[in-house]
Tab-separated table of C-alpha atoms and ligand atoms in Angstrom:
chain	number	residue	atom	x	y	z
A	1	UNK	CA	-11.286	-4.617	-38.128
A	2	UNK	CA	-10.343	-1.097	-39.217
A	3	UNK	CA	-11.438	2.189	-38.188
A	4	UNK	CA	-13.896	3.909	-40.454
A	5	UNK	CA	-15.008	0.344	-42.209
A	6	UNK	CA	-17.789	0.125	-39.479
A	7	UNK	CA	-16.730	-3.409	-39.269
A	8	UNK	CA	-14.342	-3.204	-36.331
A	9	UNK	CA	-15.353	-5.349	-33.068
A	10	UNK	CA	-15.331	-1.990	-31.089
A	11	UNK	CA	-17.520	0.528	-33.713
A	12	UNK	CA	-19.156	2.911	-31.964
A	13	UNK	CA	-17.422	2.638	-28.267
A	14	UNK	CA	-15.690	5.144	-25.945
A	15	UNK	CA	-13.277	3.385	-23.814
A	16	UNK	CA	-11.078	4.940	-21.167
A	17	UNK	CA	-7.692	3.219	-20.760
A	18	UNK	CA	-5.401	4.008	-17.554
A	19	UNK	CA	-1.695	3.736	-18.035
A	20	UNK	CA	-2.081	4.285	-21.751
A	21	UNK	CA	0.712	5.953	-22.499
A	22	UNK	CA	3.269	2.719	-22.877
A	23	UNK	CA	3.165	-0.669	-22.356
A	24	UNK	CA	0.151	-2.928	-22.656
A	25	UNK	CA	-1.762	0.101	-22.356
A	26	UNK	CA	0.037	1.522	-25.429
A	27	UNK	CA	-1.182	-1.778	-27.358
A	28	UNK	CA	-4.381	-1.983	-26.509
A	29	UNK	CA	-5.042	1.938	-27.062
A	30	UNK	CA	-3.589	0.548	-30.866
A	31	UNK	CA	-5.822	-2.808	-30.990
A	32	UNK	CA	-9.005	-0.820	-29.836
A	33	UNK	CA	-9.085	2.161	-32.487
A	34	UNK	CA	-7.679	0.173	-34.796
A	35	UNK	CA	-11.253	-1.815	-33.882
A	36	UNK	CA	-13.275	1.349	-34.367
A	37	UNK	CA	-13.432	2.268	-30.938
A	38	UNK	CA	-12.331	6.219	-29.616
A	39	UNK	CA	-9.842	6.055	-27.014
A	40	UNK	CA	-9.196	8.250	-23.463
A	41	UNK	CA	-5.888	7.810	-22.658
A	42	UNK	CA	-4.598	8.658	-19.049
A	43	UNK	CA	-1.082	8.186	-17.605
A	44	UNK	CA	1.590	10.398	-15.196
A	45	UNK	CA	3.956	10.301	-19.036
A	46	UNK	CA	2.524	12.990	-20.841
A	47	UNK	CA	5.031	13.477	-23.231
A	48	UNK	CA	4.215	9.644	-24.450
A	49	UNK	CA	0.570	9.812	-24.078
A	50	UNK	CA	0.508	12.928	-26.041
A	51	UNK	CA	2.542	11.511	-28.704
A	52	UNK	CA	0.463	8.381	-29.207
A	53	UNK	CA	-3.092	10.391	-28.626
A	54	UNK	CA	-1.373	12.442	-31.518
A	55	UNK	CA	-0.644	9.342	-33.697
A	56	UNK	CA	-3.991	7.687	-33.208
A	57	UNK	CA	-5.576	10.648	-34.344
A	58	UNK	CA	-7.791	13.145	-33.353
A	59	UNK	CA	-11.044	11.364	-34.103
A	60	UNK	CA	-9.395	8.867	-32.363
A	61	UNK	CA	-7.703	9.466	-29.330
A	62	UNK	CA	-7.490	12.115	-26.913
A	63	UNK	CA	-4.614	11.802	-23.854
A	64	UNK	CA	-5.090	13.784	-20.897
A	65	UNK	CA	-2.812	13.609	-17.224
A	66	UNK	CA	-4.398	11.210	-15.002
A	67	UNK	CA	-2.783	10.272	-11.390
A	68	UNK	CA	-4.479	6.884	-10.844
A	69	UNK	CA	-4.331	7.756	-7.165
A	70	UNK	CA	-6.575	10.898	-7.162
A	71	UNK	CA	-10.475	10.650	-7.564
A	72	UNK	CA	-10.472	14.321	-9.155
A	73	UNK	CA	-7.976	13.244	-11.784
A	74	UNK	CA	-10.611	10.270	-12.744
A	75	UNK	CA	-13.871	12.610	-12.668
A	76	UNK	CA	-11.881	14.816	-15.093
A	77	UNK	CA	-11.247	11.980	-17.347
A	78	UNK	CA	-14.563	10.544	-17.432
A	79	UNK	CA	-15.818	14.325	-18.272
A	80	UNK	CA	-13.215	14.643	-21.037
A	81	UNK	CA	-14.757	11.324	-22.638
A	82	UNK	CA	-18.123	12.765	-22.175
A	83	UNK	CA	-17.184	16.430	-23.659
A	84	UNK	CA	-15.051	15.436	-26.811
A	85	UNK	CA	-16.356	11.863	-27.667
A	86	UNK	CA	-20.618	12.167	-26.136
A	87	UNK	CA	-20.290	8.856	-23.817
A	88	UNK	CA	-17.821	6.779	-22.125
A	89	UNK	CA	-18.772	2.949	-22.198
A	90	UNK	CA	-15.633	1.193	-21.373
A	91	UNK	CA	-12.293	1.037	-19.114
A	92	UNK	CA	-9.465	-1.041	-19.260
A	93	UNK	CA	-8.050	-0.481	-15.726
A	94	UNK	CA	-4.080	-0.760	-16.641
A	95	UNK	CA	-1.956	1.362	-14.671
A	96	UNK	CA	0.338	-0.281	-12.146
A	97	UNK	CA	3.712	-0.580	-10.642
A	98	UNK	CA	5.958	-3.506	-9.171
A	99	UNK	CA	8.527	-3.217	-6.418
A	100	UNK	CA	10.638	-6.307	-5.420
A	101	UNK	CA	11.817	-6.229	-1.849
A	102	UNK	CA	11.723	-9.237	0.589
A	103	UNK	CA	8.311	-9.291	3.000
A	104	UNK	CA	10.415	-8.296	5.871
A	105	UNK	CA	12.512	-5.618	3.976
A	106	UNK	CA	9.126	-4.457	2.828
A	107	UNK	CA	9.126	-0.803	4.350
A	108	UNK	CA	5.525	-0.009	4.919
A	109	UNK	CA	5.961	3.599	2.726
A	110	UNK	CA	6.386	1.232	-0.341
A	111	UNK	CA	3.988	-1.358	0.473
A	112	UNK	CA	1.944	1.551	0.816
A	113	UNK	CA	3.180	3.584	-2.674
A	114	UNK	CA	2.295	-0.180	-4.632
A	115	UNK	CA	-1.398	-0.418	-2.895
A	116	UNK	CA	-2.828	3.114	-3.698
A	117	UNK	CA	-1.704	2.856	-7.327
A	118	UNK	CA	-2.712	-0.709	-8.165
A	119	UNK	CA	-5.426	-1.204	-5.990
A	120	UNK	CA	-6.707	2.348	-4.765
A	121	UNK	CA	-6.432	3.409	-8.091
A	122	UNK	CA	-8.330	0.233	-9.832
A	123	UNK	CA	-11.349	0.797	-7.365
A	124	UNK	CA	-11.777	4.662	-8.037
A	125	UNK	CA	-11.212	3.538	-11.847
A	126	UNK	CA	-14.549	2.147	-11.364
A	127	UNK	CA	-16.165	3.514	-9.178
A	128	UNK	CA	-15.746	7.097	-11.094
A	129	UNK	CA	-16.529	5.374	-14.663
A	130	UNK	CA	-19.300	2.928	-13.993
A	131	UNK	CA	-21.724	5.393	-13.643
A	132	UNK	CA	-21.191	7.013	-17.102
A	133	UNK	CA	-20.964	3.306	-18.382
A	134	UNK	CA	-24.413	2.738	-17.049
A	135	UNK	CA	-25.363	6.279	-18.123
A	136	UNK	CA	-24.237	5.127	-21.785
A	137	UNK	CA	-26.415	2.420	-21.962
A	138	UNK	CA	-23.998	-0.699	-20.195
A	139	UNK	CA	-20.455	-1.251	-21.569
A	140	UNK	CA	-17.694	-2.942	-19.965
A	141	UNK	CA	-14.824	-3.030	-17.224
A	142	UNK	CA	-11.310	-4.827	-17.769
A	143	UNK	CA	-9.078	-4.672	-14.688
A	144	UNK	CA	-5.424	-5.599	-15.058
A	145	UNK	CA	-4.323	-7.762	-11.974
A	146	UNK	CA	-1.497	-10.158	-12.527
A	147	UNK	CA	-0.736	-14.384	-12.415
A	148	UNK	CA	0.523	-13.264	-8.612
A	149	UNK	CA	-2.688	-12.988	-7.842
A	150	UNK	CA	-3.723	-16.558	-8.031
A	151	UNK	CA	-0.142	-18.173	-7.236
A	152	UNK	CA	2.942	-16.940	-4.990
A	153	UNK	CA	5.904	-15.390	-5.937
A	154	UNK	CA	8.787	-14.364	-3.759
A	155	UNK	CA	9.890	-10.767	-3.692
A	156	UNK	CA	6.701	-9.442	-4.670
A	157	UNK	CA	4.361	-8.979	-1.280
A	158	UNK	CA	2.978	-5.973	-1.942
A	159	UNK	CA	2.117	-6.128	-6.003
A	160	UNK	CA	0.507	-10.121	-5.420
A	161	UNK	CA	-1.594	-8.288	-2.529
A	162	UNK	CA	-3.142	-5.649	-4.857
A	163	UNK	CA	-3.555	-8.218	-7.618
A	164	UNK	CA	-5.628	-10.440	-5.657
A	165	UNK	CA	-7.390	-7.369	-4.608
A	166	UNK	CA	-8.233	-6.643	-7.344
A	167	UNK	CA	-9.518	-10.008	-8.791
A	168	UNK	CA	-11.693	-9.981	-5.646
A	169	UNK	CA	-12.986	-6.405	-6.650
A	170	UNK	CA	-13.724	-7.763	-9.603
A	171	UNK	CA	-15.807	-10.351	-8.544
A	172	UNK	CA	-17.970	-7.994	-6.444
A	173	UNK	CA	-18.257	-5.367	-9.201
A	174	UNK	CA	-19.413	-8.040	-11.694
A	175	UNK	CA	-22.217	-8.957	-9.078
A	176	UNK	CA	-23.107	-5.148	-8.360
A	177	UNK	CA	-23.020	-3.850	-11.783
A	178	UNK	CA	-24.316	-6.610	-13.809
A	179	UNK	CA	-28.113	-5.276	-13.215
A	180	UNK	CA	-27.108	-2.154	-14.943
A	181	UNK	CA	-25.247	-3.480	-17.930
A	182	UNK	CA	-21.745	-3.176	-16.639
A	183	UNK	CA	-19.894	-6.680	-17.794
A	184	UNK	CA	-16.278	-6.777	-15.135
A	185	UNK	CA	-13.525	-9.009	-15.791
A	186	UNK	CA	-9.790	-9.311	-14.524
A	187	UNK	CA	-7.098	-10.206	-16.733
A	188	UNK	CA	-3.756	-11.925	-14.901
A	189	UNK	CA	-0.859	-11.603	-17.536
A	190	UNK	CA	2.335	-13.968	-17.071
A	191	UNK	CA	5.873	-12.419	-17.826
A	192	UNK	CA	4.693	-9.721	-20.531
A	193	UNK	CA	7.764	-7.719	-22.714
A	194	UNK	CA	7.026	-4.210	-21.390
A	195	UNK	CA	8.974	-1.076	-19.694
A	196	UNK	CA	8.064	-3.473	-16.219
A	197	UNK	CA	9.806	-5.959	-17.191
A	198	UNK	CA	13.034	-4.796	-19.025
A	199	UNK	CA	16.426	-5.405	-17.341
A	200	UNK	CA	16.734	-1.118	-16.948
A	201	UNK	CA	13.558	-0.992	-15.568
A	202	UNK	CA	13.716	-4.344	-13.102
A	203	UNK	CA	16.584	-2.684	-11.998
A	204	UNK	CA	14.871	0.380	-10.991
A	205	UNK	CA	11.792	-1.947	-9.104
A	206	UNK	CA	14.427	-3.061	-7.257
A	207	UNK	CA	15.196	-6.557	-7.851
A	208	UNK	CA	18.408	-6.813	-6.096
A	209	UNK	CA	19.781	-9.835	-9.131
A	210	UNK	CA	22.108	-8.971	-11.507
A	211	UNK	CA	19.760	-8.910	-14.764
A	212	UNK	CA	22.795	-8.819	-16.868
A	213	UNK	CA	21.412	-8.751	-20.302
A	214	UNK	CA	17.849	-9.653	-21.975
A	215	UNK	CA	19.610	-13.125	-22.959
A	216	UNK	CA	19.462	-13.774	-19.333
A	217	UNK	CA	15.902	-13.092	-19.019
A	218	UNK	CA	15.174	-15.437	-22.272
A	219	UNK	CA	17.067	-18.195	-21.001
A	220	UNK	CA	14.925	-17.899	-17.959
A	221	UNK	CA	11.405	-17.536	-19.596
A	222	UNK	CA	12.815	-20.467	-22.028
A	223	UNK	CA	13.008	-22.599	-19.096
A	224	UNK	CA	9.980	-21.772	-17.047
A	225	UNK	CA	6.828	-20.784	-19.440
A	226	UNK	CA	5.537	-23.869	-21.268
A	227	UNK	CA	5.385	-21.707	-24.476
A	228	UNK	CA	9.087	-21.328	-24.085
A	229	UNK	CA	9.074	-17.142	-23.957
A	230	UNK	CA	8.231	-13.844	-22.409
A	231	UNK	CA	4.269	-12.610	-23.540
A	232	UNK	CA	3.891	-9.681	-26.168
A	233	UNK	CA	1.791	-6.593	-24.880
A	234	UNK	CA	-0.098	-7.137	-28.080
A	235	UNK	CA	-1.290	-10.609	-26.400
A	236	UNK	CA	-2.740	-9.335	-23.284
A	237	UNK	CA	-4.444	-6.597	-25.714
A	238	UNK	CA	-6.171	-9.365	-27.647
A	239	UNK	CA	-7.551	-10.164	-24.414
A	240	UNK	CA	-8.382	-6.772	-23.328
A	241	UNK	CA	-10.258	-6.327	-26.965
A	242	UNK	CA	-12.061	-10.175	-26.032
A	243	UNK	CA	-13.375	-8.914	-22.534
A	244	UNK	CA	-14.430	-5.279	-23.906
A	245	UNK	CA	-16.236	-6.064	-27.169
A	246	UNK	CA	-19.020	-8.526	-27.711
A	247	UNK	CA	-17.680	-11.638	-28.235
A	248	UNK	CA	-17.375	-11.896	-24.093
A	249	UNK	CA	-21.249	-10.688	-23.919
A	250	UNK	CA	-22.274	-13.443	-21.560
A	251	UNK	CA	-18.655	-13.416	-19.106
A	252	UNK	CA	-18.623	-11.270	-16.318
A	253	UNK	CA	-16.500	-11.698	-12.688
A	254	UNK	CA	-13.683	-13.702	-14.149
A	255	UNK	CA	-10.005	-13.756	-14.336
A	256	UNK	CA	-8.738	-14.703	-16.930
A	257	UNK	CA	-4.811	-15.954	-17.182
A	258	UNK	CA	-2.961	-14.857	-20.372
A	259	UNK	CA	0.960	-16.702	-19.454
A	260	UNK	CA	2.027	-18.956	-21.970
A	261	UNK	CA	1.483	-21.716	-19.643
A	262	UNK	CA	3.373	-20.400	-16.630
A	263	UNK	CA	0.293	-21.450	-14.219
A	264	UNK	CA	-0.616	-25.021	-15.667
A	265	UNK	CA	1.765	-26.438	-13.486
A	266	UNK	CA	5.684	-26.926	-12.307
A	267	UNK	CA	8.017	-27.019	-15.251
A	268	UNK	CA	11.096	-28.787	-14.428
A	269	UNK	CA	12.277	-29.758	-18.119
B	1	NAD	N1	4.661	-6.601	-17.550
B	1	NAD	C1	4.397	-7.459	-17.355
B	1	NAD	O1	4.957	-8.771	-17.270
B	1	NAD	C2	2.940	-7.950	-16.319
B	1	NAD	C3	2.677	-8.944	-15.704
B	1	NAD	C4	1.239	-8.536	-14.968
B	1	NAD	C5	0.283	-8.083	-15.046
B	1	NAD	N2	0.836	-6.723	-15.300
B	1	NAD	C6	0.487	-5.377	-15.109
B	1	NAD	O2	-0.078	-4.817	-16.556
B	1	NAD	C7	-0.725	-3.146	-16.489
B	1	NAD	C8	0.608	-2.569	-17.302
B	1	NAD	O3	2.030	-2.300	-17.257
B	1	NAD	P1	3.199	-3.219	-18.012
B	1	NAD	O4	3.247	-3.955	-18.198
B	1	NAD	O5	2.369	-2.298	-19.295
B	1	NAD	O6	3.791	-1.576	-17.470
B	1	NAD	P2	4.142	-0.074	-17.774
B	1	NAD	O7	5.264	0.278	-16.526
B	1	NAD	O8	4.806	-0.624	-19.401
B	1	NAD	O9	3.105	0.607	-18.103
B	1	NAD	C9	2.539	0.587	-16.507
B	1	NAD	C10	1.815	2.172	-17.249
B	1	NAD	O10	1.121	2.625	-15.519
B	1	NAD	C11	1.764	4.227	-15.749
B	1	NAD	N3	1.265	4.706	-14.204
B	1	NAD	C12	2.222	4.057	-13.342
B	1	NAD	N4	1.503	4.551	-12.080
B	1	NAD	C13	0.650	5.820	-12.461
B	1	NAD	C14	-0.237	6.235	-11.815
B	1	NAD	N5	-0.431	6.431	-10.185
B	1	NAD	N6	-1.431	6.950	-12.383
B	1	NAD	C15	-1.459	6.426	-13.679
B	1	NAD	N7	-0.272	6.008	-14.379
B	1	NAD	C16	0.289	5.149	-13.870
B	1	NAD	C17	2.787	4.261	-16.399
B	1	NAD	O11	3.582	5.575	-16.161
B	1	NAD	C18	2.955	3.660	-17.478
B	1	NAD	O12	2.613	4.190	-18.772
B	1	NAD	C19	-0.113	-3.001	-15.323
B	1	NAD	O13	-1.349	-3.298	-14.153
B	1	NAD	C20	0.707	-4.481	-14.631
B	1	NAD	O14	1.002	-4.250	-12.890
B	1	NAD	C21	1.959	-6.787	-16.118
């Protein structure tokens, strides 16, 4: 691994990362560039995104404002990738939001907001970037779903619906794009330690329980996750690397769970 060494698993690749300013997107940007890729980061969080791109260096990274709900933003971002790095041959659809509400208490506005960001955003990313990837001679799309796409979780109806939709779209996209040289897979992370899940952010997301302290959350994960802890965003980035690199050259159309065993069964002890 290592940029410039000529031995990275993503040498020569140019990858767009949505929601690349922090959390899992940030860790993917760090790992992908360390593996030789150049990355184009897009987010609503312009200060954080610019700072990260500067840290990674102008030969390796560029940041641009992206609202995944806006088709024009996606087009601008793809053009920037081609202008700056000559092509785009990878997409990590990572941007997403989470809202906690009981099904019958979820307002239509909130439901639509989550659908717009998570589901429409993922669709627009694939629709806009896939032709560029094809033009570059093929490449990869990795969509970020969630374990809530595959198993139920109370209070996340809007979120779970969008994540199941992403898995569905991933399969269709893989079938349509295989002949055009584009592989499409989905990641289904369990609980991962990012701003989305930390206690202050969870409160903003609308979870009505007292999140108390990090210690309480740690105790919860110790009980329900067989591996006994919350996941790290670096661990999701390594799955994204596998699905973006040639290591997964015969893999397409699949959801991949990265959850410390949470979905393996019911935890009683
Ligand atoms: N953290 C977890 O436990 C977990 C579990 C399963 C799936 N996921 C998924 O992983 C992905 C990354 O989440 P994270 O945990 O790193 O959370 P995060 O909140 O740290 O990162 C999400 C990023 O997406 C950006 N974003 C939000 N709305 C956007 C928009 N309209 N346009 C552009 N960017 C936008 C945010 O600004 C943020 O930088 C999300 O799709 C999330 O649903 C997270």
